[in-house]
Coordinates of C-alpha atoms in Angstrom, one line a residue:
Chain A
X1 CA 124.5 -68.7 149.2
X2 CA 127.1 -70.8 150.2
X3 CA 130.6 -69.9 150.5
X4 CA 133.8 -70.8 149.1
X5 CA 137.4 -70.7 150.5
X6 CA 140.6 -69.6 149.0
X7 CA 141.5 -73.2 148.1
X8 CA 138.3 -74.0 146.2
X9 CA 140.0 -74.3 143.1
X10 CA 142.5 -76.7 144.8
X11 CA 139.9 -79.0 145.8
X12 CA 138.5 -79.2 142.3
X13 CA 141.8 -79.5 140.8
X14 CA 142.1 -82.6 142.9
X15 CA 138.9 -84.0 142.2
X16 CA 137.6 -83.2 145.9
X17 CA 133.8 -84.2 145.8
X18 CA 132.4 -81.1 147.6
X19 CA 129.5 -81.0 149.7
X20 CA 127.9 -78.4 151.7
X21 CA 129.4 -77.7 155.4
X22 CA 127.5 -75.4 157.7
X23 CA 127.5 -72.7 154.5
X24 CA 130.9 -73.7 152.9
X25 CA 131.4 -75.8 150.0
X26 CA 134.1 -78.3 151.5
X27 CA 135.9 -81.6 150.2
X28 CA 134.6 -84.7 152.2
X29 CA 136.8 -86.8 150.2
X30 CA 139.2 -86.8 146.9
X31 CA 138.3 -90.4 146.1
X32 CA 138.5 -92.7 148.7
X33 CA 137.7 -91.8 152.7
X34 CA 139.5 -94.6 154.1
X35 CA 142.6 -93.9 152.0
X36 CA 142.6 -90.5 153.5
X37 CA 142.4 -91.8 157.0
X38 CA 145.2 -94.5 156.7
X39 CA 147.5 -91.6 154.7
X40 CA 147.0 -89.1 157.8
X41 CA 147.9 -92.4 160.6
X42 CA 150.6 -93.1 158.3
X43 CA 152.3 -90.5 156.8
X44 CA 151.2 -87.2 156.0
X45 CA 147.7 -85.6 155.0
X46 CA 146.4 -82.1 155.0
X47 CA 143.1 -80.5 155.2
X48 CA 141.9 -76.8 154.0
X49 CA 140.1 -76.0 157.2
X50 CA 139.7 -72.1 156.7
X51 CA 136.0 -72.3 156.9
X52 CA 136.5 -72.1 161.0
X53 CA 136.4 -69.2 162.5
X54 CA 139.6 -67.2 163.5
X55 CA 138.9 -64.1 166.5
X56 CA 141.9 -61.9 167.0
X57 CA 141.2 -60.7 171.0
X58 CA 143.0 -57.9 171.9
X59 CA 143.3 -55.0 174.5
X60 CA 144.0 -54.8 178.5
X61 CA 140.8 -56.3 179.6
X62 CA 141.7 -59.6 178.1
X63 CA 142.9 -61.8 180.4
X64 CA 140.2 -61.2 182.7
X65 CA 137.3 -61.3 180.2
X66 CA 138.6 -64.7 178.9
X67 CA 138.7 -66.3 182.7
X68 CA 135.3 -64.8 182.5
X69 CA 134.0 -66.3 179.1
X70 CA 135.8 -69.7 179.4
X71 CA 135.2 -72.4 181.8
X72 CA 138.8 -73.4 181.4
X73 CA 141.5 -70.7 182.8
X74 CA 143.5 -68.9 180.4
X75 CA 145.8 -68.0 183.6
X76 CA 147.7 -71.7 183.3
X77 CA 148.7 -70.1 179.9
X78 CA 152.4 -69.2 181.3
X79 CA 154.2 -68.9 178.1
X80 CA 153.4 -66.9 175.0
X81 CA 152.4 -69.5 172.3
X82 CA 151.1 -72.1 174.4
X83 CA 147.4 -73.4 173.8
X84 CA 144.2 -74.5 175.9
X85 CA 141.2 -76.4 175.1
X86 CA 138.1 -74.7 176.5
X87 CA 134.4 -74.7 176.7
X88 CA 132.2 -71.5 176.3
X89 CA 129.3 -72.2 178.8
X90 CA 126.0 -70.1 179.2
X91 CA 124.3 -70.0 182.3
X92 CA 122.8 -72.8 182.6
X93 CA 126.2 -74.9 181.8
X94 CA 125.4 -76.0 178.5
X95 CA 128.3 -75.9 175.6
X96 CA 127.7 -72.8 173.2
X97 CA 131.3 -74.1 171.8
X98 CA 134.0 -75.4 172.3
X99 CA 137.4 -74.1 170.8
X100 CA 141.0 -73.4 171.3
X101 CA 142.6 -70.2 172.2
X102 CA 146.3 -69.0 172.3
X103 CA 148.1 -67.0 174.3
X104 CA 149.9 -64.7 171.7
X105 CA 150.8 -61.7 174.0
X106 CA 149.7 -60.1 177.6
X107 CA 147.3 -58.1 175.5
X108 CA 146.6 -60.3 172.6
X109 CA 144.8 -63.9 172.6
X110 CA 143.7 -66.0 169.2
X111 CA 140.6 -67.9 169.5
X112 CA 139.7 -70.8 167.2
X113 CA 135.9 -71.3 167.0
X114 CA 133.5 -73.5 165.2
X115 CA 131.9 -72.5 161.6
X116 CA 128.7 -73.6 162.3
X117 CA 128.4 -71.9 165.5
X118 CA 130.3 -68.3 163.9
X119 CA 127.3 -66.1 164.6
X120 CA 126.2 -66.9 168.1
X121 CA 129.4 -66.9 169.1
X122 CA 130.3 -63.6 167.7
X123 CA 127.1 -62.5 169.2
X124 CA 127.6 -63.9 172.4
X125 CA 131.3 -63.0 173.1
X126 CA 130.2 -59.5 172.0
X127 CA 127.6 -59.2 174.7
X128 CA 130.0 -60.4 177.3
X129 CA 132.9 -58.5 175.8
X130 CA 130.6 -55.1 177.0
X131 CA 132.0 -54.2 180.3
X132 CA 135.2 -55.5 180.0
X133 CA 138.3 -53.2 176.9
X134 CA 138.9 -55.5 174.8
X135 CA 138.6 -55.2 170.4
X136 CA 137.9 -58.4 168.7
X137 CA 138.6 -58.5 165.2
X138 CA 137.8 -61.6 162.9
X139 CA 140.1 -62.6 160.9
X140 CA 138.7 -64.0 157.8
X141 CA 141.3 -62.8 155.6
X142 CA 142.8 -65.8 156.9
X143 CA 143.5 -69.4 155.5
X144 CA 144.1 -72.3 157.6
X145 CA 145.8 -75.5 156.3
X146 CA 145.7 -78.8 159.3
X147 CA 148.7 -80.6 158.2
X148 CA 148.4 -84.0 160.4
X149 CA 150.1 -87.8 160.5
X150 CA 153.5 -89.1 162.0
X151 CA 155.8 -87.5 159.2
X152 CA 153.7 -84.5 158.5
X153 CA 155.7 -81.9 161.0
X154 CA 159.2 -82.9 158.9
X155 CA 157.2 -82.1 155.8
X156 CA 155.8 -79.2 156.1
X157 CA 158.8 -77.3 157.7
X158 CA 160.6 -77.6 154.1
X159 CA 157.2 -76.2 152.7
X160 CA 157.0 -73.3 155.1
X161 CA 158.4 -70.2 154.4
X162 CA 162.4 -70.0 155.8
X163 CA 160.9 -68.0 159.0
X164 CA 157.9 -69.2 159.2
X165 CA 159.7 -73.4 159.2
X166 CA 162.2 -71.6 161.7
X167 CA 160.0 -70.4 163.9
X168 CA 158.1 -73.9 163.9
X169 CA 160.4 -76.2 164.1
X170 CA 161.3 -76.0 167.7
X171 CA 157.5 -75.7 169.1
X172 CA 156.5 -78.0 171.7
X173 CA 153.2 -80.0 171.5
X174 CA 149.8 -77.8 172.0
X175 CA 152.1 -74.5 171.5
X176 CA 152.0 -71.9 168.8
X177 CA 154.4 -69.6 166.9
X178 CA 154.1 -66.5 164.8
X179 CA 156.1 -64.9 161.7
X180 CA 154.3 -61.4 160.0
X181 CA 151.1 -62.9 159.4
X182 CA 151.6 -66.3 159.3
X183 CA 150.9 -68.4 162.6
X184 CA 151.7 -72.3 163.1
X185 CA 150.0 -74.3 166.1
X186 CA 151.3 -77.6 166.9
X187 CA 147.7 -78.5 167.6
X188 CA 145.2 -80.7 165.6
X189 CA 142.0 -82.9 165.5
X190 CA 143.4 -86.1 164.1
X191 CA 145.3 -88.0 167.3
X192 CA 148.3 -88.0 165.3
X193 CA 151.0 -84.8 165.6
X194 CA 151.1 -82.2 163.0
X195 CA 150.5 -78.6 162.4
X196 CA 147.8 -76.1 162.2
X197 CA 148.5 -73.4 160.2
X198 CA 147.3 -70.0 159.4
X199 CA 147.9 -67.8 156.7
X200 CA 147.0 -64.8 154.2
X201 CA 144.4 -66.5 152.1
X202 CA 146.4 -64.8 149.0
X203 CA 149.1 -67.3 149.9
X204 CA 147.2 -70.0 150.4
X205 CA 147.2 -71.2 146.9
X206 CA 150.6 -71.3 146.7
X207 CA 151.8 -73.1 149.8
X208 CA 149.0 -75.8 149.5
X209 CA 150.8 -76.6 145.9
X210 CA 154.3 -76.8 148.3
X211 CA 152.8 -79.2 150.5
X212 CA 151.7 -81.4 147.7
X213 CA 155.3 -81.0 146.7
X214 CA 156.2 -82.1 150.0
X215 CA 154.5 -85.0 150.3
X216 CA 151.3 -84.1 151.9
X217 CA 147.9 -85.4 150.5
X218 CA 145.1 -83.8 150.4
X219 CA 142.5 -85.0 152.9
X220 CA 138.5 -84.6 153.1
X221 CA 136.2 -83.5 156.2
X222 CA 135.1 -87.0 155.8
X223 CA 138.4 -88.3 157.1
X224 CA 138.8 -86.1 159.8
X225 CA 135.7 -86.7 161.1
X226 CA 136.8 -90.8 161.1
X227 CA 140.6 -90.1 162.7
X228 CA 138.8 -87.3 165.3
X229 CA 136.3 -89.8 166.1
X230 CA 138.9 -92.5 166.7
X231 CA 141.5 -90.1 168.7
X232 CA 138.0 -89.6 170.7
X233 CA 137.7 -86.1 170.2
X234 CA 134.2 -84.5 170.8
X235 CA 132.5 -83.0 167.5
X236 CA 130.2 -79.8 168.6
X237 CA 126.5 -79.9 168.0
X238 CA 127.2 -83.9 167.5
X239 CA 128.4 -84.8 170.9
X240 CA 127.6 -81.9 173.3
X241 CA 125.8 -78.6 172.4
X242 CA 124.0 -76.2 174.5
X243 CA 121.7 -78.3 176.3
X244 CA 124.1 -81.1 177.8
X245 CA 127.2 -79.8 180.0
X246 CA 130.7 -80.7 179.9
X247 CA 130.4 -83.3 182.7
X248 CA 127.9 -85.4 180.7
X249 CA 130.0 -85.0 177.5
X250 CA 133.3 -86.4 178.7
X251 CA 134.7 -82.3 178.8
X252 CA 134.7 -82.1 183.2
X253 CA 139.0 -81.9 182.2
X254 CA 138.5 -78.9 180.5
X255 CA 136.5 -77.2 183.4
X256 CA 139.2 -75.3 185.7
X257 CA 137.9 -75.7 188.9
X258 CA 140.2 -73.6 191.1
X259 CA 141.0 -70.8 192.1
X260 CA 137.3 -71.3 193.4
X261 CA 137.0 -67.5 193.4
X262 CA 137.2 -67.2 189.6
X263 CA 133.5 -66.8 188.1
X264 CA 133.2 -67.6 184.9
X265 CA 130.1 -68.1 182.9
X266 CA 128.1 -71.0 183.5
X267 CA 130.2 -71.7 187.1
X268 CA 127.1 -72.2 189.2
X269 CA 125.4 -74.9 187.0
X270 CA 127.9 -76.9 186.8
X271 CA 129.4 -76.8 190.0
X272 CA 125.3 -77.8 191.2
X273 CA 125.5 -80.5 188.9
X274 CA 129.3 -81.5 190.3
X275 CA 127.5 -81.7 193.9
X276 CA 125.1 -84.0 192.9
X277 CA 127.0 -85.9 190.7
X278 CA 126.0 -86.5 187.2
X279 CA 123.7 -88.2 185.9
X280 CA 124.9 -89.3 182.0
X281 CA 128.7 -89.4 181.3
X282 CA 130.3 -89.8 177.6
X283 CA 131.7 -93.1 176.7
X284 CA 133.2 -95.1 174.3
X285 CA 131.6 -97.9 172.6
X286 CA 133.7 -100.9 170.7
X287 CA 130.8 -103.3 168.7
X288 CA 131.8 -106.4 168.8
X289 CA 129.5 -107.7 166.3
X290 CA 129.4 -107.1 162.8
X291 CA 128.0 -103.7 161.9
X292 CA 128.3 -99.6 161.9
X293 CA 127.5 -97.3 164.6
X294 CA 125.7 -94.2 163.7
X295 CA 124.6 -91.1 165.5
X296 CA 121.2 -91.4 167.5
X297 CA 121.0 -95.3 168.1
X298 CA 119.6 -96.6 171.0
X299 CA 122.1 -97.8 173.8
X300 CA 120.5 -100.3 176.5
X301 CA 122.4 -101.1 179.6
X302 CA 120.6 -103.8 181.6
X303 CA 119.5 -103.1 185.0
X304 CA 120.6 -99.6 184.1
X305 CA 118.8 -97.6 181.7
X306 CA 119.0 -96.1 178.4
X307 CA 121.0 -93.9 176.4
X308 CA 122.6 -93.0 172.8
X309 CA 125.0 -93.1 170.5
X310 CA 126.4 -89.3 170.0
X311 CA 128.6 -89.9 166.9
X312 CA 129.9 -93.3 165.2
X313 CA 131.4 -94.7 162.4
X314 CA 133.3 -98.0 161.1
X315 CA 137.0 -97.2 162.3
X316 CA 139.7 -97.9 159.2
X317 CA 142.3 -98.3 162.0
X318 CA 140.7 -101.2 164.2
X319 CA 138.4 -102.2 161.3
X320 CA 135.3 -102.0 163.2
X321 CA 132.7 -99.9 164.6
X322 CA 133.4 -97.3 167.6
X323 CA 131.1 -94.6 168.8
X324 CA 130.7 -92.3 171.2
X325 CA 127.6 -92.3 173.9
X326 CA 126.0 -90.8 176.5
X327 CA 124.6 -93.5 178.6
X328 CA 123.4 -93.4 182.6
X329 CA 126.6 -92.6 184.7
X330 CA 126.0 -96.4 186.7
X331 CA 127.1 -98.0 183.2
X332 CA 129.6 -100.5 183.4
X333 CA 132.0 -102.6 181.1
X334 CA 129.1 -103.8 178.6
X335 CA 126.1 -102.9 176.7
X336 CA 123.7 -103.3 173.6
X337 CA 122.6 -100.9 171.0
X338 CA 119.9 -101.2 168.7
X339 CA 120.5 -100.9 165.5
X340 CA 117.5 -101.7 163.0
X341 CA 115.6 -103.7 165.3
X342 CA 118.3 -105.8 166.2
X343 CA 120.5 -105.6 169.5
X344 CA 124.4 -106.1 169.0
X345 CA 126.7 -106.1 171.8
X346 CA 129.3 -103.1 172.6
X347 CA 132.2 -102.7 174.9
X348 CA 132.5 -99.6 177.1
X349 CA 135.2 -97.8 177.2
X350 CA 137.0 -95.0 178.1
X351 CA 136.4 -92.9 174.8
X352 CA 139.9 -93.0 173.2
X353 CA 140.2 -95.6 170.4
X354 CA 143.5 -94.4 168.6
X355 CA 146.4 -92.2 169.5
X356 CA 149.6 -91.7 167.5
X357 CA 148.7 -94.4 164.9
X358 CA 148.8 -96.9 167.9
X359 CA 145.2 -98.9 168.8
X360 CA 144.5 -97.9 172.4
X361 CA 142.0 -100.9 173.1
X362 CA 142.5 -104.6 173.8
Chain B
X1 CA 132.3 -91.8 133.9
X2 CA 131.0 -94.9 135.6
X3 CA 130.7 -98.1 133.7
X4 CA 127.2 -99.5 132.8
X5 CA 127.5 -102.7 131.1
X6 CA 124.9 -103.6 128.2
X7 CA 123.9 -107.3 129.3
X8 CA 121.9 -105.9 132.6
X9 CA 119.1 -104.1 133.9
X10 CA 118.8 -101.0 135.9
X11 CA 116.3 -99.4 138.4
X12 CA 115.6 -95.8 139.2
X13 CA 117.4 -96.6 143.1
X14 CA 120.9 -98.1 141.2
X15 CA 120.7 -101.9 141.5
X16 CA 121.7 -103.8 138.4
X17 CA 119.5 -107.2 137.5
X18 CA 121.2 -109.8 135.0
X19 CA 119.2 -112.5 134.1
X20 CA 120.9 -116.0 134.4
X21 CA 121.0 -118.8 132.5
X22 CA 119.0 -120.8 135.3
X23 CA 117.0 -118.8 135.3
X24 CA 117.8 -117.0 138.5
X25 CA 118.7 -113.3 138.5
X26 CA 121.9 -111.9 140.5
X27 CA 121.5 -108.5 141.8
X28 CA 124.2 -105.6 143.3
X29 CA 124.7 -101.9 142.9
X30 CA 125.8 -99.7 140.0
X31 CA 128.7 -98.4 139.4
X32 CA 127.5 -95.2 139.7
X33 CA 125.7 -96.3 143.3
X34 CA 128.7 -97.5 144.8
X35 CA 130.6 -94.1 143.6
X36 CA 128.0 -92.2 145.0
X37 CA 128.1 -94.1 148.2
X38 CA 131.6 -94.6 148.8
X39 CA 134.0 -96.7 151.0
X40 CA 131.8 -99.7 151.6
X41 CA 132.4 -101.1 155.4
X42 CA 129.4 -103.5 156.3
X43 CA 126.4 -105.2 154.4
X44 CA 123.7 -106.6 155.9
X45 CA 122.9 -109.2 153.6
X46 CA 118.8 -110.4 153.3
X47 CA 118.1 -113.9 154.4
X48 CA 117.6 -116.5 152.2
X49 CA 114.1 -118.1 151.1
X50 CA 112.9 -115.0 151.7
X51 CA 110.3 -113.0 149.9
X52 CA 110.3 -109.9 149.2
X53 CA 107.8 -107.6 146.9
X54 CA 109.2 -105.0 144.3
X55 CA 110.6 -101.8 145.3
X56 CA 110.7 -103.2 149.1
X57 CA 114.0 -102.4 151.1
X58 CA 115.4 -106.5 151.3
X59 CA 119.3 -105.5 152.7
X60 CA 121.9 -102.6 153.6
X61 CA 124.9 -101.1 152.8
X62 CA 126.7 -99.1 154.9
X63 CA 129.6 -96.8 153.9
X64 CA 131.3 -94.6 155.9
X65 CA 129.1 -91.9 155.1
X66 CA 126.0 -93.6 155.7
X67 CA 123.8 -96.7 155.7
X68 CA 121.5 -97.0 152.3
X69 CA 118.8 -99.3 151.6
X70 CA 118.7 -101.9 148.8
X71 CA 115.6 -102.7 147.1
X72 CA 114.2 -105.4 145.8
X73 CA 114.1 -104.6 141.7
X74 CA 111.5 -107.3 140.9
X75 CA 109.0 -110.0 143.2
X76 CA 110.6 -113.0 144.5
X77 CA 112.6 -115.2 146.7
X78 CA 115.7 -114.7 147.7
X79 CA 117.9 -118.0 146.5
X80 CA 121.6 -117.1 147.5
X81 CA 123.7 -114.2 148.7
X82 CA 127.2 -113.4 148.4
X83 CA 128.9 -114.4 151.6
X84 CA 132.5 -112.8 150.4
X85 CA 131.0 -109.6 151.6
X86 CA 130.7 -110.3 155.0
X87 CA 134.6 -110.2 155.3
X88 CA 134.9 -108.0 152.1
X89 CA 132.3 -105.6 151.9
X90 CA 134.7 -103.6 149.7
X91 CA 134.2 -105.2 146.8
X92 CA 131.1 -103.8 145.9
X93 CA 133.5 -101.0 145.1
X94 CA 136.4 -102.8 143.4
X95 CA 134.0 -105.0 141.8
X96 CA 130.6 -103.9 141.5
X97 CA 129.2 -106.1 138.3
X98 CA 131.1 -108.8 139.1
X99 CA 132.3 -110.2 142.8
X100 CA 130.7 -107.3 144.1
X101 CA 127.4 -109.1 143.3
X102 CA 124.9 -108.9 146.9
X103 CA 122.6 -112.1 146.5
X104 CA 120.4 -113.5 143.6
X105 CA 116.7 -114.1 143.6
X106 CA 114.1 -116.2 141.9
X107 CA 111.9 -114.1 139.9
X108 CA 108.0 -114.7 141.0
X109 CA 107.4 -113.3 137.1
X110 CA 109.6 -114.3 134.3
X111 CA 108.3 -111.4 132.6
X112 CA 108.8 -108.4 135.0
X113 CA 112.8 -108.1 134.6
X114 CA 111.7 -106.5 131.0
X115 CA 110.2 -104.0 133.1
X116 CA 113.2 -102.5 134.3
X117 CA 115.6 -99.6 132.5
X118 CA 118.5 -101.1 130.1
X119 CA 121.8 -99.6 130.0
X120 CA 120.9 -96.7 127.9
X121 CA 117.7 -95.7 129.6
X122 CA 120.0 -96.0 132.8
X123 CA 122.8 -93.9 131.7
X124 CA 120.3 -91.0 130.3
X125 CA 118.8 -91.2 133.7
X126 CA 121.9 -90.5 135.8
X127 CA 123.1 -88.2 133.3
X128 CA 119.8 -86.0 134.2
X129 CA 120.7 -86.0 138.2

């Protein structure tokens, strides 16, 4: 049974072509993909992503429980409203998620998690949640509407509610601000700046007409999974999942390694694996020939070893194809994939391909 | 609705056939395919004087999506292909019956292109999917 959010309707209305997304019935594109793409590098596009998973944390014990659940440290959170990028670990160092929480009050963090991870993670935080006082509430009578591209930020303030916009309009990158129940992140998954926003889903209707009004096109998963992939953003259960650790999926940043007293889930592991130094990293990969990385091709690095493309596609910014790849850590500048039977040659590179609508390779 | 023009043939995996006047026989994608399909970014064309049997996969098409096979709609040789596609592999979907065409062939069989679907068998067949 799958499920639907409260802009459904919206996405038919627009002639989104909906396909099935870990139990939701999404839009992967109104028409055209690439169109999408080049509107949110542009200009402005949106995207209904209210299937993900919203988890209201609240109660003395927070803090400490989330410098416990997270490899990253919610203690550099200084200011209310700012945000951090974190892995959740297990034991053995290997990514249950990864997701973004903010730092709403002392006693009060937001945590954005995966949909098609929802129920282990509810189940896991839950277990973990036992000995420390904490309530976590989901919040699935929320909406959330990613509003992304260079002019998108100047667009949706006139769309936004008079407190809501005013609350907005001064936030700094990666920070957050709330009005009643509406909450706006300056946060995104595109490369490009833009807001996240959260909202009763019995509003949701409405304001997604007064974006459309402002400007803003609707935008599919298709195209955000093109403009994440370019900006080099990981994609969960794609490009790390629980059996690879951050350090092998280009995530060591997000570990926070001091104070060296903190333990946090999953600590051990990967400081072992720190030690020895890893064995796989994640790169980038730029084909030079003709043709379309896809997730699962073979990458061969000669005198090296082997390894594998995590997640590709043909990049409507750079017209060509970029991936994403774990390969043995020794690899240098160049390799070759395989891709039916043949072997093309790809360019390694540091896995960001496109950041504020500007190409970052040569 | 997609277009399906009268003066071709159709098979069950969306290639059109027309039958030309040399007695060679061009070969592309549907409308309907290339809707399905998407953004078209790369096509791996087949090589020509090749052979290839009915029903085999002879080239590719790769959207953004996903890549997709081609197959061969009836036994022959491959005569020509469409080189504009290598730069503008796009055109399948501006153009799919016309300078969207992917390469033509020399049928080993005069006879078997009366084998295939015409446009009303097609469009009763994609209406059913």
């Amino acid at each position: 049974m799958s499920q639907k959010t409260a802009l459904y309707d919206k996405h038919l209305y627009h002639g989104g072509k909906i396909v099935d997304f870990a139990g939701w019935d999404m839009p992967i594109n109104y028409g055209s993909q690439i169109e999408e793409h080049h509107q949110v590098r542009r200009d402005a596009g949106m995207f209904d992503v209210s299937h993900m998973t919203v988890l209201d944390l609240k109660g003395n014990g927070v803090i400490p429980f989330l410098q416990y659940l997270l490899a990253n440290d919610v203690a550099r959170l200084k200011q209310a409203g700012k945000a951090l990028y974190s892995c959740m670990l297990n034991e053995k160092g290997g990514v249950i998620d990864d997701l973004i929480v903010y730092y709403m009050q002392d006693d009060w963090f937001r945590m954005v998690v995966n949909a098609a991870t929802r129920d282990k993670d509810i189940t896991w935080i839950q277990q973990q949640a036992e000995k420390f006082n904490i309530d976590i509430n989901e919040r699935d009578d929320l909406a959330m509407i990613a509003v992304q591209g260079p002019r998108a930020r100047e667009k949706a303030l006139q769309a936004l509610p008079i407190d809501v916009s005013q609350a907005a309009a001064d936030l700094d990158r990666f920070f957050g601000a709330d009005s009643g129940e509406w909450f706006v992140g300056r946060t995104g998954y595109t490369g490009e700046d833009g807001f996240e926003i959260m909202l009763p889903e019995s509003e949701a209707a409405e304001f997604w007409d007064a974006l459309i009004e402002a400007g803003i096109s609707p935008c599919g998963l298709g195209a955000r999974d093109t403009l994440r992939l370019e900006a080099g953003m990981n994609l969960y259960g794609t490009d790390m999942d629980e059996s690879t650790s951050p350090l092998i999926s280009g995530l060591g940043w997000t570990i926070a390694w001091q104070p060296a007293e903190r333990n946090f889930i999953g600590r051990e592991a990967v400081e072992a694996e720190k030690e020895k130094g890893p064995e796989q990293k994640l790169v980038g990969l730029v084909l030079d020939d003709k043709g379309v990385l896809r997730g699962h091709q073979k990458v061969i690095v000669e005198g090296v070893g082997e390894g594998e493309v995590t997640s590709g596609t043909f990049s409507p910014t750079l017209k060509q194809a970029i991936a994403m790849a774990r390969v043995p850590a020794a690899t240098a500048e160049q390799c070759k994939v395989e891709i039916r039977g043949k072997l093309l040659s790809a360019r390694v590179i540091k896995p960001v391909f496109v950041r504020d609508g500007q190409s970052c390779i040569e | 609705m997609s277009e399906i023009p009268n003066d071709m043939y159709y098979t069950r995996t969306h290639e059109w056939v027309r039958l030309e006047d040399d007695g060679t026989v061009t070969v592309g994608i549907s409308d309907h395919a290339q809707e399905l399909l998407g953004d078209i970014v790369f096509v791996e064309l087949p090589e020509v004087d090749s052979e290839y049997a009915a029903e085999d996969a002879c080239c590719v098409v790769e959207s953004v999506k996903a890549a997709s096979d081609i197959y061969m709609p009836i036994t022959g040789e491959v005569v020509d292909t469409n080189q504009a596609l290598v730069e503008e592999p796009d055109l399948i979907n501006s153009s799919p019956y016309d300078d969207g065409w992917i390469f033509k062939i020399r049928p080993a069989d005069d006879e078997d292109i009366g084998q295939l679907m015409d446009a009303s068998t097609y469009e009763a067949e994609i209406a059913d999917e």
